[in-house]
Amino acid sequence: MQQQNQILPRIGFIGAGRVAKGLAWGLARSKHNIVTAASRSLGSAEQLAARIAGCGASTDAQDVVDRADLVFVTVPDDAIAAVAAGVKWRQGMAVVHCSGATEVAVLEPAARAGAEIGGFHPLQLFGDPDVALAGLPGCTIGIEADGPLLPQLELLAAALGCRTIRLPPGCRVRYHAAAHYAAGFVIALLKQATDLWQSFGVEREDAIRALLPLLRGTAASVERSGLAQGLAGTYSRGDIGTIEKHLAELARAGPDALHLYCELALRSIPLGLERGGYDEKHAEAMRVLLRHALTR
Ligand SMILES: NC(=O)c1ccc[n+]([C@@H]2O[C@H](COP(=O)([O-])OP(=O)(O)OC[C@H]3O[C@@H](n4cnc5c(N)ncnc54)[C@H](OP(=O)(O)O)[C@@H]3O)[C@@H](O)[C@H]2O)c1
């Protein structure tokens, strides 16, 4: 990427939503040069620009491309291709999108014009821009880029207080699908737990209040000890008597609850084995019980 200023590229944003504002404000705080933002509505671009001295605001994506060395395309996933195809890129500049599941090749029109292209995906959920700004430090950015753009993006991530992982071309959809297990699917599992508790009279809000410390404790345990050593509870010890009681009770709750439990339990056994909680013979006895329950 050719830079106006060798140290700090002029950075622009197309699409001034939650991620754009979080990134722009975070980068401006670390003295990066955010020159302009364009969005579908002028109001959104002005909100982004209002907190950054000297930052312009418009509804003109081409203005961002013309004024910046590095452009973040931070529109919704389905709009990235149209934005990339709808402006005139130039040799030596760089453009990245922030989508987890969209291949970087969607920016091909920019590459054809001689721009470097890449992906810069903050692995975090951003409900609003201030949540995005507060949530960025400590989170990981999935970076896909080659050549000089790669270290540039790594430096920007570091300026935001983020770690990075490199994503090879073609892996984004799998990467993004897998991340759901640590995000939305955890919420689906909490719902499963609260539904079961509601069946004996505990309100959902009370259940969530009770279960969240358990979830935090589980996350802290994994952070401290890793997946296998962080595992606690029935499947870390291989308590077959308890498993039999769980299966009998969940069979009464219904096949959905029983089958989800069995699928997750079967995936917990390798971790229990890895942490040395039981041997292979014991693990197989647990698997037999769970597989039998799955046929009910
Ligand atoms: N939110 C998250 O948790 C999260 C996390 C990681 C990555 N991402 C990725 O970050 C990107 C942006 O997501 P977001 O959550 O920030 O979305 P968002 O809050 O909905 O913001 C998108 C912005 O783009 C503007 N826009 C829509 N179409 C446009 C167009 N054709 N031209 C110019 N501007 C347009 C919107 O319009 P207005 O001007 O009308 O406001 C809005 O300000 C997506 O690729 C998403 O996958 C999101």
Short mmCIF file of C-alpha atoms and ligand atoms in Angstrom, two decimals:
data_model
loop_
_atom_site.label_atom_id
_atom_site.label_comp_id
_atom_site.label_asym_id
_atom_site.label_seq_id
_atom_site.Cartn_x
_atom_site.Cartn_y
_atom_site.Cartn_z
CA MET A 1 0.00 0.00 0.00
CA GLN A 2 1.47 3.35 -1.00
CA GLN A 3 0.97 5.75 1.86
CA GLN A 4 0.60 9.49 1.86
CA ASN A 5 2.28 9.39 5.23
CA GLN A 6 4.76 6.52 5.49
CA ILE A 7 3.70 5.70 9.05
CA LEU A 8 -0.01 6.41 9.04
CA PRO A 9 -2.17 5.67 6.01
CA ARG A 10 -5.20 7.85 5.35
CA ILE A 11 -8.08 5.62 6.37
CA GLY A 12 -11.67 5.87 5.13
CA PHE A 13 -14.88 3.95 5.78
CA ILE A 14 -17.72 3.08 3.42
CA GLY A 15 -20.70 2.17 5.61
CA ALA A 16 -20.86 3.91 8.97
CA GLY A 17 -22.58 1.36 11.20
CA ARG A 18 -21.58 -0.35 14.43
CA VAL A 19 -18.31 -1.91 13.31
CA ALA A 20 -17.18 1.14 11.32
CA LYS A 21 -17.75 3.47 14.26
CA GLY A 22 -16.05 1.11 16.73
CA LEU A 23 -13.02 0.67 14.47
CA ALA A 24 -12.83 4.33 13.41
CA TRP A 25 -13.11 5.68 16.96
CA GLY A 26 -10.67 3.08 18.27
CA LEU A 27 -8.13 3.82 15.55
CA ALA A 28 -8.55 7.59 15.93
CA ARG A 29 -7.94 7.18 19.68
CA SER A 30 -4.62 5.54 18.84
CA LYS A 31 -3.73 8.52 16.63
CA HIS A 32 -4.54 6.93 13.28
CA ASN A 33 -5.57 9.17 10.47
CA ILE A 34 -9.29 8.66 9.76
CA VAL A 35 -9.96 11.06 6.91
CA THR A 36 -13.52 10.41 5.87
CA ALA A 37 -16.59 8.19 6.02
CA ALA A 38 -19.48 7.70 3.64
CA SER A 39 -22.70 5.90 4.36
CA ARG A 40 -26.10 5.35 2.78
CA SER A 41 -27.48 8.06 5.06
CA LEU A 42 -25.50 11.21 5.79
CA GLY A 43 -26.58 11.05 9.43
CA SER A 44 -24.66 7.80 10.04
CA ALA A 45 -21.50 9.17 8.41
CA GLU A 46 -21.79 12.36 10.46
CA GLN A 47 -22.17 10.37 13.69
CA LEU A 48 -18.94 8.53 12.90
CA ALA A 49 -17.12 11.73 11.94
CA ALA A 50 -18.40 13.73 14.93
CA ARG A 51 -15.96 12.07 17.33
CA ILE A 52 -12.89 12.37 15.06
CA ALA A 53 -11.19 15.70 14.47
CA GLY A 54 -10.87 16.50 10.76
CA CYS A 55 -12.90 13.51 9.55
CA GLY A 56 -15.24 14.20 6.65
CA ALA A 57 -18.73 12.75 6.15
CA SER A 58 -20.72 12.16 2.98
CA THR A 59 -22.96 9.73 1.12
CA ASP A 60 -20.39 9.39 -1.66
CA ALA A 61 -18.39 6.15 -1.57
CA GLN A 62 -16.17 7.38 -4.42
CA ASP A 63 -15.11 10.35 -2.27
CA VAL A 64 -13.80 7.90 0.35
CA VAL A 65 -11.90 5.89 -2.27
CA ASP A 66 -10.37 9.06 -3.73
CA ARG A 67 -9.26 10.47 -0.37
CA ALA A 68 -8.03 7.36 1.45
CA ASP A 69 -5.04 5.00 1.13
CA LEU A 70 -6.87 2.26 3.01
CA VAL A 71 -10.64 1.83 2.75
CA PHE A 72 -12.74 -0.28 5.13
CA VAL A 73 -15.90 -1.49 3.41
CA THR A 74 -18.12 -1.84 6.46
CA VAL A 75 -21.53 -2.23 4.85
CA PRO A 76 -23.77 -5.29 5.49
CA ASP A 77 -22.35 -8.48 3.93
CA ASP A 78 -24.83 -8.56 1.07
CA ALA A 79 -23.89 -5.00 0.01
CA ILE A 80 -20.10 -5.49 -0.15
CA ALA A 81 -20.00 -6.77 -3.76
CA ALA A 82 -22.13 -3.89 -5.08
CA VAL A 83 -19.99 -1.31 -3.24
CA ALA A 84 -16.78 -2.89 -4.55
CA ALA A 85 -18.12 -2.90 -8.11
CA GLY A 86 -19.64 0.57 -7.90
CA VAL A 87 -16.53 2.73 -7.39
CA LYS A 88 -13.28 3.38 -9.23
CA TRP A 89 -10.32 2.01 -7.28
CA ARG A 90 -6.74 2.92 -8.03
CA GLN A 91 -3.35 1.26 -8.11
CA GLY A 92 -1.44 1.21 -4.83
CA MET A 93 -4.35 1.72 -2.45
CA ALA A 94 -5.82 -0.97 -0.23
CA VAL A 95 -9.34 -2.11 0.60
CA VAL A 96 -10.60 -4.55 3.22
CA HIS A 97 -13.99 -5.76 4.34
CA CYS A 98 -14.93 -6.80 7.85
CA SER A 99 -17.22 -9.73 7.12
CA GLY A 100 -16.40 -13.12 8.61
CA ALA A 101 -18.22 -15.27 6.08
CA THR A 102 -17.63 -13.30 2.86
CA GLU A 103 -14.64 -14.29 0.75
CA VAL A 104 -12.08 -11.56 0.10
CA ALA A 105 -12.49 -12.28 -3.63
CA VAL A 106 -15.68 -10.20 -3.49
CA LEU A 107 -13.30 -7.22 -3.62
CA GLU A 108 -11.96 -8.42 -6.98
CA PRO A 109 -12.96 -5.19 -8.83
CA ALA A 110 -10.48 -3.34 -6.59
CA ALA A 111 -7.77 -5.96 -7.19
CA ARG A 112 -8.28 -5.64 -10.96
CA ALA A 113 -7.59 -1.92 -10.63
CA GLY A 114 -4.31 -2.65 -8.82
CA ALA A 115 -5.45 -2.22 -5.21
CA GLU A 116 -4.43 -4.62 -2.46
CA ILE A 117 -7.41 -6.45 -0.98
CA GLY A 118 -7.95 -8.16 2.35
CA GLY A 119 -10.21 -9.12 5.22
CA PHE A 120 -10.22 -7.63 8.73
CA HIS A 121 -12.82 -9.45 10.81
CA PRO A 122 -13.21 -8.54 14.50
CA LEU A 123 -14.27 -11.75 16.23
CA GLN A 124 -16.76 -10.14 18.57
CA LEU A 125 -20.47 -9.30 18.70
CA PHE A 126 -21.21 -5.60 18.43
CA GLY A 127 -24.73 -4.58 19.42
CA ASP A 128 -23.96 -0.88 19.15
CA PRO A 129 -20.93 1.28 18.28
CA ASP A 130 -19.93 2.05 21.87
CA VAL A 131 -20.15 -1.67 22.70
CA ALA A 132 -17.92 -2.22 19.66
CA LEU A 133 -15.39 0.33 20.88
CA ALA A 134 -15.35 -1.07 24.41
CA GLY A 135 -15.32 -4.69 23.21
CA LEU A 136 -12.44 -4.45 20.75
CA PRO A 137 -9.46 -4.50 23.15
CA GLY A 138 -8.59 -8.10 23.92
CA CYS A 139 -10.58 -9.59 21.07
CA THR A 140 -9.06 -11.26 18.01
CA ILE A 141 -9.11 -9.96 14.44
CA GLY A 142 -9.17 -12.58 11.68
CA ILE A 143 -6.86 -11.17 9.02
CA GLU A 144 -6.61 -12.30 5.42
CA ALA A 145 -4.08 -10.41 3.32
CA ASP A 146 -0.84 -10.81 1.40
CA GLY A 147 2.19 -8.65 0.83
CA PRO A 148 2.63 -5.30 2.55
CA LEU A 149 -1.07 -5.11 3.49
CA LEU A 150 -0.65 -7.97 5.99
CA PRO A 151 1.73 -6.16 8.40
CA GLN A 152 -0.28 -2.96 7.95
CA LEU A 153 -3.43 -4.71 9.14
CA GLU A 154 -1.57 -6.43 11.97
CA LEU A 155 -0.34 -3.02 13.17
CA LEU A 156 -3.88 -1.63 13.07
CA ALA A 157 -5.14 -4.61 15.07
CA ALA A 158 -2.39 -4.08 17.63
CA ALA A 159 -3.30 -0.40 17.87
CA LEU A 160 -6.84 -1.47 18.77
CA GLY A 161 -5.47 -3.75 21.50
CA CYS A 162 -6.46 -6.86 19.54
CA ARG A 163 -4.73 -10.14 18.81
CA THR A 164 -4.72 -11.48 15.26
CA ILE A 165 -5.10 -14.81 13.55
CA ARG A 166 -4.29 -15.29 9.87
CA LEU A 167 -7.03 -16.73 7.70
CA PRO A 168 -5.87 -18.55 4.58
CA PRO A 169 -7.89 -17.94 1.40
CA GLY A 170 -11.04 -20.05 1.12
CA CYS A 171 -11.51 -20.79 4.84
CA ARG A 172 -13.74 -17.91 5.90
CA VAL A 173 -17.11 -19.65 5.76
CA ARG A 174 -15.86 -22.56 7.87
CA TYR A 175 -14.13 -20.14 10.27
CA HIS A 176 -17.32 -18.11 10.62
CA ALA A 177 -19.63 -21.12 11.00
CA ALA A 178 -17.38 -22.54 13.75
CA ALA A 179 -17.36 -19.27 15.69
CA HIS A 180 -21.10 -19.70 16.29
CA TYR A 181 -20.29 -22.44 18.82
CA ALA A 182 -18.72 -19.78 21.04
CA ALA A 183 -21.43 -17.17 20.43
CA GLY A 184 -25.05 -17.61 19.36
CA PHE A 185 -25.11 -21.36 19.95
CA VAL A 186 -24.15 -20.81 23.60
CA ILE A 187 -27.33 -18.74 23.87
CA ALA A 188 -29.30 -21.58 22.25
CA LEU A 189 -27.87 -23.93 24.89
CA LEU A 190 -28.81 -21.49 27.67
CA LYS A 191 -32.35 -21.48 26.30
CA GLN A 192 -32.39 -25.27 26.42
CA ALA A 193 -31.36 -25.14 30.08
CA THR A 194 -33.89 -22.44 30.99
CA ASP A 195 -36.69 -24.33 29.20
CA LEU A 196 -35.94 -27.39 31.33
CA TRP A 197 -35.89 -25.32 34.53
CA GLN A 198 -39.13 -23.57 33.56
CA SER A 199 -40.79 -27.01 33.49
CA PHE A 200 -40.45 -27.07 37.30
CA GLY A 201 -41.37 -23.43 37.83
CA VAL A 202 -38.15 -21.36 37.62
CA GLU A 203 -38.71 -18.22 35.52
CA ARG A 204 -36.39 -17.66 32.58
CA GLU A 205 -34.87 -14.49 34.08
CA ASP A 206 -34.08 -16.23 37.36
CA ALA A 207 -32.64 -19.19 35.47
CA ILE A 208 -30.38 -16.92 33.39
CA ARG A 209 -29.20 -15.12 36.54
CA ALA A 210 -28.35 -18.49 38.08
CA LEU A 211 -26.70 -19.97 34.98
CA LEU A 212 -24.57 -16.99 33.91
CA PRO A 213 -22.05 -17.34 36.78
CA LEU A 214 -21.71 -20.99 35.76
CA LEU A 215 -21.05 -19.92 32.16
CA ARG A 216 -18.50 -17.32 33.30
CA GLY A 217 -16.82 -19.88 35.55
CA THR A 218 -16.64 -22.32 32.64
CA ALA A 219 -15.08 -19.69 30.36
CA ALA A 220 -12.60 -18.75 33.10
CA SER A 221 -11.70 -22.41 33.61
CA VAL A 222 -10.98 -22.87 29.89
CA GLU A 223 -8.97 -19.65 29.85
CA ARG A 224 -6.92 -20.82 32.83
CA SER A 225 -6.50 -24.52 32.00
CA GLY A 226 -7.44 -25.18 28.37
CA LEU A 227 -10.24 -27.35 26.98
CA ALA A 228 -9.51 -30.75 28.53
CA GLN A 229 -8.14 -29.64 31.91
CA GLY A 230 -10.80 -26.92 32.05
CA LEU A 231 -13.61 -29.47 31.77
CA ALA A 232 -15.43 -30.04 35.05
CA GLY A 233 -18.54 -31.97 36.06
CA THR A 234 -20.02 -35.33 35.17
CA TYR A 235 -18.09 -35.87 31.93
CA SER A 236 -14.75 -34.89 33.44
CA ARG A 237 -15.17 -37.65 36.04
CA GLY A 238 -17.22 -40.18 34.05
CA ASP A 239 -19.98 -40.56 36.67
CA ILE A 240 -21.97 -43.33 35.00
CA GLY A 241 -24.64 -43.48 37.71
CA THR A 242 -25.36 -39.77 37.24
CA ILE A 243 -25.42 -40.16 33.46
CA GLU A 244 -28.02 -42.95 33.77
CA LYS A 245 -30.19 -40.67 35.93
CA HIS A 246 -29.83 -37.78 33.46
CA LEU A 247 -30.84 -39.98 30.52
CA ALA A 248 -33.89 -41.41 32.30
CA GLU A 249 -35.10 -37.94 33.31
CA LEU A 250 -34.46 -36.31 29.94
CA ALA A 251 -36.30 -39.15 28.20
CA ARG A 252 -39.33 -37.99 30.22
CA ALA A 253 -38.68 -34.37 29.13
CA GLY A 254 -38.83 -35.39 25.45
CA PRO A 255 -36.70 -36.61 22.57
CA ASP A 256 -35.38 -33.14 21.62
CA ALA A 257 -33.89 -32.53 25.06
CA LEU A 258 -32.56 -36.09 25.26
CA HIS A 259 -30.92 -36.07 21.83
CA LEU A 260 -29.21 -32.70 22.25
CA TYR A 261 -27.85 -33.83 25.62
CA CYS A 262 -26.52 -37.08 24.13
CA GLU A 263 -24.85 -35.35 21.16
CA LEU A 264 -23.04 -32.92 23.45
CA ALA A 265 -22.18 -35.60 25.98
CA LEU A 266 -20.61 -37.77 23.27
CA ARG A 267 -18.43 -34.80 22.29
CA SER A 268 -17.40 -34.27 25.93
CA ILE A 269 -16.02 -37.80 26.35
CA PRO A 270 -12.81 -37.22 24.30
CA LEU A 271 -12.04 -34.25 26.57
CA GLY A 272 -12.62 -36.36 29.70
CA LEU A 273 -10.28 -38.98 28.26
CA GLU A 274 -7.67 -36.35 27.39
CA ARG A 275 -7.70 -34.93 30.92
CA GLY A 276 -7.25 -38.45 32.31
CA GLY A 277 -10.59 -38.59 34.12
CA TYR A 278 -11.20 -42.20 32.98
CA ASP A 279 -9.84 -44.86 30.65
CA GLU A 280 -11.02 -45.98 27.21
CA LYS A 281 -13.02 -48.93 28.62
CA HIS A 282 -14.98 -46.58 30.89
CA ALA A 283 -15.44 -44.12 28.02
CA GLU A 284 -16.89 -46.87 25.83
CA ALA A 285 -19.40 -47.81 28.55
CA MET A 286 -20.52 -44.16 28.61
CA ARG A 287 -20.77 -44.06 24.80
CA VAL A 288 -22.92 -47.21 24.75
CA LEU A 289 -25.41 -45.63 27.17
CA LEU A 290 -25.55 -42.40 25.20
CA ARG A 291 -25.82 -44.05 21.77
CA HIS A 292 -28.62 -46.27 23.07
CA ALA A 293 -30.47 -43.20 24.38
CA LEU A 294 -30.07 -41.54 20.97
CA THR A 295 -32.14 -44.35 19.40
CA ARG A 296 -35.09 -43.65 21.73
N1 LIG B 1 -21.98 -6.28 14.31
C1 LIG B 1 -21.13 -7.26 14.54
O1 LIG B 1 -21.20 -7.91 15.59
C2 LIG B 1 -20.05 -7.59 13.56
C3 LIG B 1 -18.91 -8.27 14.04
C4 LIG B 1 -17.88 -8.55 13.16
C5 LIG B 1 -17.99 -8.22 11.83
N2 LIG B 1 -19.12 -7.59 11.37
C6 LIG B 1 -19.16 -7.24 9.94
O2 LIG B 1 -18.97 -5.84 9.79
C7 LIG B 1 -19.69 -5.37 8.64
C8 LIG B 1 -20.63 -4.25 9.08
O3 LIG B 1 -21.53 -4.77 10.05
P1 LIG B 1 -22.26 -3.81 11.10
O4 LIG B 1 -22.75 -4.70 12.19
O5 LIG B 1 -21.42 -2.66 11.42
O6 LIG B 1 -23.51 -3.37 10.22
P2 LIG B 1 -24.49 -2.14 10.47
O7 LIG B 1 -24.39 -1.67 11.88
O8 LIG B 1 -25.80 -2.56 9.93
O9 LIG B 1 -23.86 -1.00 9.57
C9 LIG B 1 -23.81 -1.06 8.19
C10 LIG B 1 -23.73 0.37 7.68
O10 LIG B 1 -23.59 0.38 6.27
C11 LIG B 1 -24.47 1.35 5.71
N3 LIG B 1 -24.81 0.90 4.37
C12 LIG B 1 -25.68 -0.09 3.99
N4 LIG B 1 -25.64 -0.25 2.66
C13 LIG B 1 -24.78 0.68 2.19
C14 LIG B 1 -24.33 1.03 0.89
N5 LIG B 1 -24.75 0.36 -0.18
N6 LIG B 1 -23.42 2.01 0.78
C15 LIG B 1 -22.96 2.69 1.85
N7 LIG B 1 -23.36 2.40 3.12
C16 LIG B 1 -24.25 1.41 3.27
C17 LIG B 1 -25.64 1.36 6.64
O11 LIG B 1 -26.47 2.44 6.35
P3 LIG B 1 -26.95 3.79 7.04
O12 LIG B 1 -26.09 4.86 6.46
O13 LIG B 1 -28.37 3.86 6.63
O14 LIG B 1 -26.79 3.68 8.53
C18 LIG B 1 -24.98 1.21 8.00
O15 LIG B 1 -24.54 2.41 8.55
C19 LIG B 1 -20.42 -6.59 8.07
O16 LIG B 1 -19.65 -7.13 7.03
C20 LIG B 1 -20.47 -7.56 9.25
O17 LIG B 1 -20.52 -8.92 8.85
C21 LIG B 1 -20.15 -7.26 12.20
#
